[in-house]
Amino acid sequence: MAAPSDATITIRPAVWPQDHAVATLLLHHYARFLVENPAGPVNICLVDYDKELEQLGQRYVEPHAALLLAFLGDQPAGCVAIKLRPDRPGATELKRLWTEPLARGRGMGRALADAAIQWSRSHGAESVLLDTVANAMPDAVRLYRALGFAETDRHNDNPVDNLLFMELRIGPG
């Protein structure tokens, strides 16, 4: 079902356990996209993914992390995870940015990324890190570059080949 063109975009942190079903649905769609993507073995980053989904309410909890949910009107339309990096003081990591097809072309990806950046600032971060498979997600890479993210050195142990590591300096929180 398509959302009306004038539907309002709302982004808010997930509330556990009430939002577990919506969050799981969105993240299943994200995983399916990765598995079905012809741009290479991107599904490697889904190791232990079912366990991650079961533990959403423990993994993405304030004040150390959040899963931001986006709605177009009353329809679930996207999500992004953001977490503090205890191994890198002053940094957060953006993960699992996803927009549903019904929300594409409406600025939802940018709105979610902006919300994650704002969350990072409000939690004292000076930089936002991410990794992505550029061949599988060229639209995401264009968005990240437009937001000011730049390529950087590896900052995690993600085992996927050909990852692009990026960082956005956001200054003192």
PDB file of C-alpha atoms in Angstrom:
ATOM      1  CA  MET A   1       0.000   0.000   0.000  1.00  0.00           C
ATOM      2  CA  ALA A   2       1.428   3.384  -1.012  1.00  0.00           C
ATOM      3  CA  ALA A   3       1.536   6.219   1.466  1.00  0.00           C
ATOM      4  CA  PRO A   4      -0.174   9.442   0.430  1.00  0.00           C
ATOM      5  CA  SER A   5       2.241  11.924  -1.158  1.00  0.00           C
ATOM      6  CA  ASP A   6       1.516  14.417   1.626  1.00  0.00           C
ATOM      7  CA  ALA A   7       2.095  11.910   4.451  1.00  0.00           C
ATOM      8  CA  THR A   8       4.173  13.279   7.308  1.00  0.00           C
ATOM      9  CA  ILE A   9       7.605  11.811   8.080  1.00  0.00           C
ATOM     10  CA  THR A  10       8.060  11.039  11.773  1.00  0.00           C
ATOM     11  CA  ILE A  11      11.304   9.735  13.262  1.00  0.00           C
ATOM     12  CA  ARG A  12      11.598   8.576  16.850  1.00  0.00           C
ATOM     13  CA  PRO A  13      13.649   6.194  18.971  1.00  0.00           C
ATOM     14  CA  ALA A  14      12.257   2.693  19.273  1.00  0.00           C
ATOM     15  CA  VAL A  15      10.528   1.916  22.552  1.00  0.00           C
ATOM     16  CA  TRP A  16      11.121  -1.614  23.812  1.00  0.00           C
ATOM     17  CA  PRO A  17       9.386  -4.027  23.770  1.00  0.00           C
ATOM     18  CA  GLN A  18       6.480  -2.222  22.068  1.00  0.00           C
ATOM     19  CA  ASP A  19       8.399  -1.521  18.830  1.00  0.00           C
ATOM     20  CA  HIS A  20      10.128  -4.877  18.526  1.00  0.00           C
ATOM     21  CA  ALA A  21       7.785  -6.194  15.807  1.00  0.00           C
ATOM     22  CA  VAL A  22       8.084  -3.040  13.666  1.00  0.00           C
ATOM     23  CA  ALA A  23      11.871  -2.902  14.083  1.00  0.00           C
ATOM     24  CA  THR A  24      12.223  -6.589  13.218  1.00  0.00           C
ATOM     25  CA  LEU A  25      10.049  -6.194  10.110  1.00  0.00           C
ATOM     26  CA  LEU A  26      12.133  -3.278   8.822  1.00  0.00           C
ATOM     27  CA  LEU A  27      15.423  -5.032   9.545  1.00  0.00           C
ATOM     28  CA  HIS A  28      14.208  -8.221   7.823  1.00  0.00           C
ATOM     29  CA  HIS A  29      13.525  -6.131   4.712  1.00  0.00           C
ATOM     30  CA  TYR A  30      17.018  -4.655   4.990  1.00  0.00           C
ATOM     31  CA  ALA A  31      18.548  -8.139   5.256  1.00  0.00           C
ATOM     32  CA  ARG A  32      16.549  -9.431   2.299  1.00  0.00           C
ATOM     33  CA  PHE A  33      17.851  -6.522   0.212  1.00  0.00           C
ATOM     34  CA  LEU A  34      21.435  -7.419   1.130  1.00  0.00           C
ATOM     35  CA  VAL A  35      21.008 -11.120   0.436  1.00  0.00           C
ATOM     36  CA  GLU A  36      19.323 -10.519  -2.933  1.00  0.00           C
ATOM     37  CA  ASN A  37      21.701  -7.753  -4.043  1.00  0.00           C
ATOM     38  CA  PRO A  38      23.744  -8.821  -7.087  1.00  0.00           C
ATOM     39  CA  ALA A  39      26.738  -6.670  -6.099  1.00  0.00           C
ATOM     40  CA  GLY A  40      28.699  -9.436  -4.419  1.00  0.00           C
ATOM     41  CA  PRO A  41      28.788 -11.353  -1.151  1.00  0.00           C
ATOM     42  CA  VAL A  42      27.235  -8.613   0.966  1.00  0.00           C
ATOM     43  CA  ASN A  43      25.285 -11.092   3.078  1.00  0.00           C
ATOM     44  CA  ILE A  44      28.414 -11.852   5.102  1.00  0.00           C
ATOM     45  CA  CYS A  45      27.554  -8.915   7.351  1.00  0.00           C
ATOM     46  CA  LEU A  46      24.468 -10.878   8.395  1.00  0.00           C
ATOM     47  CA  VAL A  47      26.395 -13.387  10.498  1.00  0.00           C
ATOM     48  CA  ASP A  48      24.426 -13.828  13.749  1.00  0.00           C
ATOM     49  CA  TYR A  49      21.732 -11.505  12.360  1.00  0.00           C
ATOM     50  CA  ASP A  50      18.857 -13.506  13.867  1.00  0.00           C
ATOM     51  CA  LYS A  51      20.510 -13.181  17.278  1.00  0.00           C
ATOM     52  CA  GLU A  52      20.887  -9.428  16.714  1.00  0.00           C
ATOM     53  CA  LEU A  53      17.172  -9.148  15.882  1.00  0.00           C
ATOM     54  CA  GLU A  54      16.191 -11.082  19.001  1.00  0.00           C
ATOM     55  CA  GLN A  55      18.299  -8.728  21.134  1.00  0.00           C
ATOM     56  CA  LEU A  56      17.276  -5.383  19.619  1.00  0.00           C
ATOM     57  CA  GLY A  57      15.784  -4.232  22.910  1.00  0.00           C
ATOM     58  CA  GLN A  58      19.074  -4.925  24.681  1.00  0.00           C
ATOM     59  CA  ARG A  59      21.441  -3.698  21.927  1.00  0.00           C
ATOM     60  CA  TYR A  60      19.870  -0.362  21.079  1.00  0.00           C
ATOM     61  CA  VAL A  61      19.055   1.223  24.422  1.00  0.00           C
ATOM     62  CA  GLU A  62      19.677   4.759  25.650  1.00  0.00           C
ATOM     63  CA  PRO A  63      22.015   6.242  26.638  1.00  0.00           C
ATOM     64  CA  HIS A  64      24.547   4.135  24.716  1.00  0.00           C
ATOM     65  CA  ALA A  65      22.599   3.391  21.538  1.00  0.00           C
ATOM     66  CA  ALA A  66      19.287   3.827  19.768  1.00  0.00           C
ATOM     67  CA  LEU A  67      17.329   2.384  16.908  1.00  0.00           C
ATOM     68  CA  LEU A  68      15.521   5.245  15.230  1.00  0.00           C
ATOM     69  CA  LEU A  69      12.285   4.310  13.491  1.00  0.00           C
ATOM     70  CA  ALA A  70      10.766   6.317  10.661  1.00  0.00           C
ATOM     71  CA  PHE A  71       7.112   6.409   9.728  1.00  0.00           C
ATOM     72  CA  LEU A  72       5.401   7.845   6.690  1.00  0.00           C
ATOM     73  CA  GLY A  73       2.029   8.714   8.081  1.00  0.00           C
ATOM     74  CA  ASP A  74       1.333   5.658  10.217  1.00  0.00           C
ATOM     75  CA  GLN A  75       3.299   3.218   8.030  1.00  0.00           C
ATOM     76  CA  PRO A  76       6.749   1.940   9.067  1.00  0.00           C
ATOM     77  CA  ALA A  77       9.087   3.408   6.478  1.00  0.00           C
ATOM     78  CA  GLY A  78      12.682   3.053   7.622  1.00  0.00           C
ATOM     79  CA  CYS A  79      15.221   2.809  10.397  1.00  0.00           C
ATOM     80  CA  VAL A  80      18.786   3.495  11.386  1.00  0.00           C
ATOM     81  CA  ALA A  81      20.833   2.280  14.328  1.00  0.00           C
ATOM     82  CA  ILE A  82      23.348   4.469  16.106  1.00  0.00           C
ATOM     83  CA  LYS A  83      25.640   3.542  18.968  1.00  0.00           C
ATOM     84  CA  LEU A  84      28.445   5.018  20.983  1.00  0.00           C
ATOM     85  CA  ARG A  85      31.827   3.403  20.342  1.00  0.00           C
ATOM     86  CA  PRO A  86      33.411   2.705  23.755  1.00  0.00           C
ATOM     87  CA  ASP A  87      36.647   1.754  21.991  1.00  0.00           C
ATOM     88  CA  ARG A  88      36.726   5.172  20.249  1.00  0.00           C
ATOM     89  CA  PRO A  89      35.809   7.902  22.737  1.00  0.00           C
ATOM     90  CA  GLY A  90      33.958  10.724  21.033  1.00  0.00           C
ATOM     91  CA  ALA A  91      32.684   8.535  18.190  1.00  0.00           C
ATOM     92  CA  THR A  92      29.403   6.896  17.291  1.00  0.00           C
ATOM     93  CA  GLU A  93      28.731   4.328  14.590  1.00  0.00           C
ATOM     94  CA  LEU A  94      25.826   4.500  12.173  1.00  0.00           C
ATOM     95  CA  LYS A  95      24.441   1.092  11.196  1.00  0.00           C
ATOM     96  CA  ARG A  96      21.596  -0.505   9.247  1.00  0.00           C
ATOM     97  CA  LEU A  97      20.214   2.586   7.504  1.00  0.00           C
ATOM     98  CA  TRP A  98      17.159   1.363   5.610  1.00  0.00           C
ATOM     99  CA  THR A  99      14.222   2.949   3.804  1.00  0.00           C
ATOM    100  CA  GLU A 100      11.220   1.025   2.573  1.00  0.00           C
ATOM    101  CA  PRO A 101      10.376   1.358  -1.138  1.00  0.00           C
ATOM    102  CA  LEU A 102       7.227   3.373  -0.275  1.00  0.00           C
ATOM    103  CA  ALA A 103       9.440   6.051   1.328  1.00  0.00           C
ATOM    104  CA  ARG A 104      12.092   6.405  -1.350  1.00  0.00           C
ATOM    105  CA  GLY A 105      12.352   9.692  -3.185  1.00  0.00           C
ATOM    106  CA  ARG A 106      10.878  11.582  -0.219  1.00  0.00           C
ATOM    107  CA  GLY A 107      14.091  12.410   1.629  1.00  0.00           C
ATOM    108  CA  MET A 108      13.629   9.613   4.163  1.00  0.00           C
ATOM    109  CA  GLY A 109      17.237   8.365   3.998  1.00  0.00           C
ATOM    110  CA  ARG A 110      18.586  11.869   4.562  1.00  0.00           C
ATOM    111  CA  ALA A 111      16.097  12.464   7.380  1.00  0.00           C
ATOM    112  CA  LEU A 112      17.178   9.241   9.105  1.00  0.00           C
ATOM    113  CA  ALA A 113      20.888  10.022   8.682  1.00  0.00           C
ATOM    114  CA  ASP A 114      20.331  13.569   9.979  1.00  0.00           C
ATOM    115  CA  ALA A 115      18.470  12.174  13.002  1.00  0.00           C
ATOM    116  CA  ALA A 116      21.357   9.779  13.721  1.00  0.00           C
ATOM    117  CA  ILE A 117      23.864  12.639  13.438  1.00  0.00           C
ATOM    118  CA  GLN A 118      21.757  14.740  15.803  1.00  0.00           C
ATOM    119  CA  TRP A 119      21.562  11.817  18.241  1.00  0.00           C
ATOM    120  CA  SER A 120      25.357  11.592  18.077  1.00  0.00           C
ATOM    121  CA  ARG A 121      25.770  15.314  18.811  1.00  0.00           C
ATOM    122  CA  SER A 122      23.334  15.135  21.702  1.00  0.00           C
ATOM    123  CA  HIS A 123      25.407  12.296  23.178  1.00  0.00           C
ATOM    124  CA  GLY A 124      28.680  14.222  22.988  1.00  0.00           C
ATOM    125  CA  ALA A 125      30.130  12.653  19.855  1.00  0.00           C
ATOM    126  CA  GLU A 126      32.676  14.459  17.714  1.00  0.00           C
ATOM    127  CA  SER A 127      32.501  12.024  14.796  1.00  0.00           C
ATOM    128  CA  VAL A 128      30.165   9.501  13.199  1.00  0.00           C
ATOM    129  CA  LEU A 129      31.654   6.360  11.672  1.00  0.00           C
ATOM    130  CA  LEU A 130      30.118   3.891   9.238  1.00  0.00           C
ATOM    131  CA  ASP A 131      31.006   1.152   6.819  1.00  0.00           C
ATOM    132  CA  THR A 132      29.173   0.157   3.669  1.00  0.00           C
ATOM    133  CA  VAL A 133      29.512  -2.002   0.584  1.00  0.00           C
ATOM    134  CA  ALA A 134      29.701   0.731  -2.042  1.00  0.00           C
ATOM    135  CA  ASN A 135      28.861  -1.569  -4.974  1.00  0.00           C
ATOM    136  CA  ALA A 136      25.704  -2.801  -3.247  1.00  0.00           C
ATOM    137  CA  MET A 137      24.518   0.571  -1.960  1.00  0.00           C
ATOM    138  CA  PRO A 138      25.599   3.353  -4.331  1.00  0.00           C
ATOM    139  CA  ASP A 139      22.638   5.559  -3.350  1.00  0.00           C
ATOM    140  CA  ALA A 140      23.661   5.342   0.298  1.00  0.00           C
ATOM    141  CA  VAL A 141      27.252   6.268  -0.564  1.00  0.00           C
ATOM    142  CA  ARG A 142      26.016   9.315  -2.525  1.00  0.00           C
ATOM    143  CA  LEU A 143      23.923  10.338   0.480  1.00  0.00           C
ATOM    144  CA  TYR A 144      26.834   9.912   2.904  1.00  0.00           C
ATOM    145  CA  ARG A 145      29.131  11.983   0.684  1.00  0.00           C
ATOM    146  CA  ALA A 146      26.451  14.688   0.343  1.00  0.00           C
ATOM    147  CA  LEU A 147      26.231  14.821   4.149  1.00  0.00           C
ATOM    148  CA  GLY A 148      30.006  15.365   4.373  1.00  0.00           C
ATOM    149  CA  PHE A 149      31.225  11.860   5.189  1.00  0.00           C
ATOM    150  CA  ALA A 150      34.734  11.164   3.885  1.00  0.00           C
ATOM    151  CA  GLU A 151      36.653   7.945   3.394  1.00  0.00           C
ATOM    152  CA  THR A 152      38.729   6.887   6.374  1.00  0.00           C
ATOM    153  CA  ASP A 153      40.765   3.963   7.647  1.00  0.00           C
ATOM    154  CA  ARG A 154      39.169   0.728   8.831  1.00  0.00           C
ATOM    155  CA  HIS A 155      37.520   1.249  12.200  1.00  0.00           C
ATOM    156  CA  ASN A 156      35.934  -2.126  12.962  1.00  0.00           C
ATOM    157  CA  ASP A 157      36.376  -5.844  12.372  1.00  0.00           C
ATOM    158  CA  ASN A 158      33.554  -6.310   9.841  1.00  0.00           C
ATOM    159  CA  PRO A 159      34.773  -9.278   7.737  1.00  0.00           C
ATOM    160  CA  VAL A 160      33.109  -8.221   4.448  1.00  0.00           C
ATOM    161  CA  ASP A 161      35.492  -7.665   1.538  1.00  0.00           C
ATOM    162  CA  ASN A 162      35.646  -4.333  -0.268  1.00  0.00           C
ATOM    163  CA  LEU A 163      34.078  -2.265   2.473  1.00  0.00           C
ATOM    164  CA  LEU A 164      34.128   1.491   2.304  1.00  0.00           C
ATOM    165  CA  PHE A 165      34.846   3.082   5.691  1.00  0.00           C
ATOM    166  CA  MET A 166      33.631   6.643   6.201  1.00  0.00           C
ATOM    167  CA  GLU A 167      33.669   9.302   8.909  1.00  0.00           C
ATOM    168  CA  LEU A 168      31.835  12.560   9.477  1.00  0.00           C
ATOM    169  CA  ARG A 169      33.471  15.059  11.837  1.00  0.00           C
ATOM    170  CA  ILE A 170      30.696  16.836  13.748  1.00  0.00           C
ATOM    171  CA  GLY A 171      32.788  18.714  16.305  1.00  0.00           C
ATOM    172  CA  PRO A 172      32.245  18.833  20.025  1.00  0.00           C
ATOM    173  CA  GLY A 173      28.804  17.713  21.189  1.00  0.00           C
TER     174      GLY A 173
END
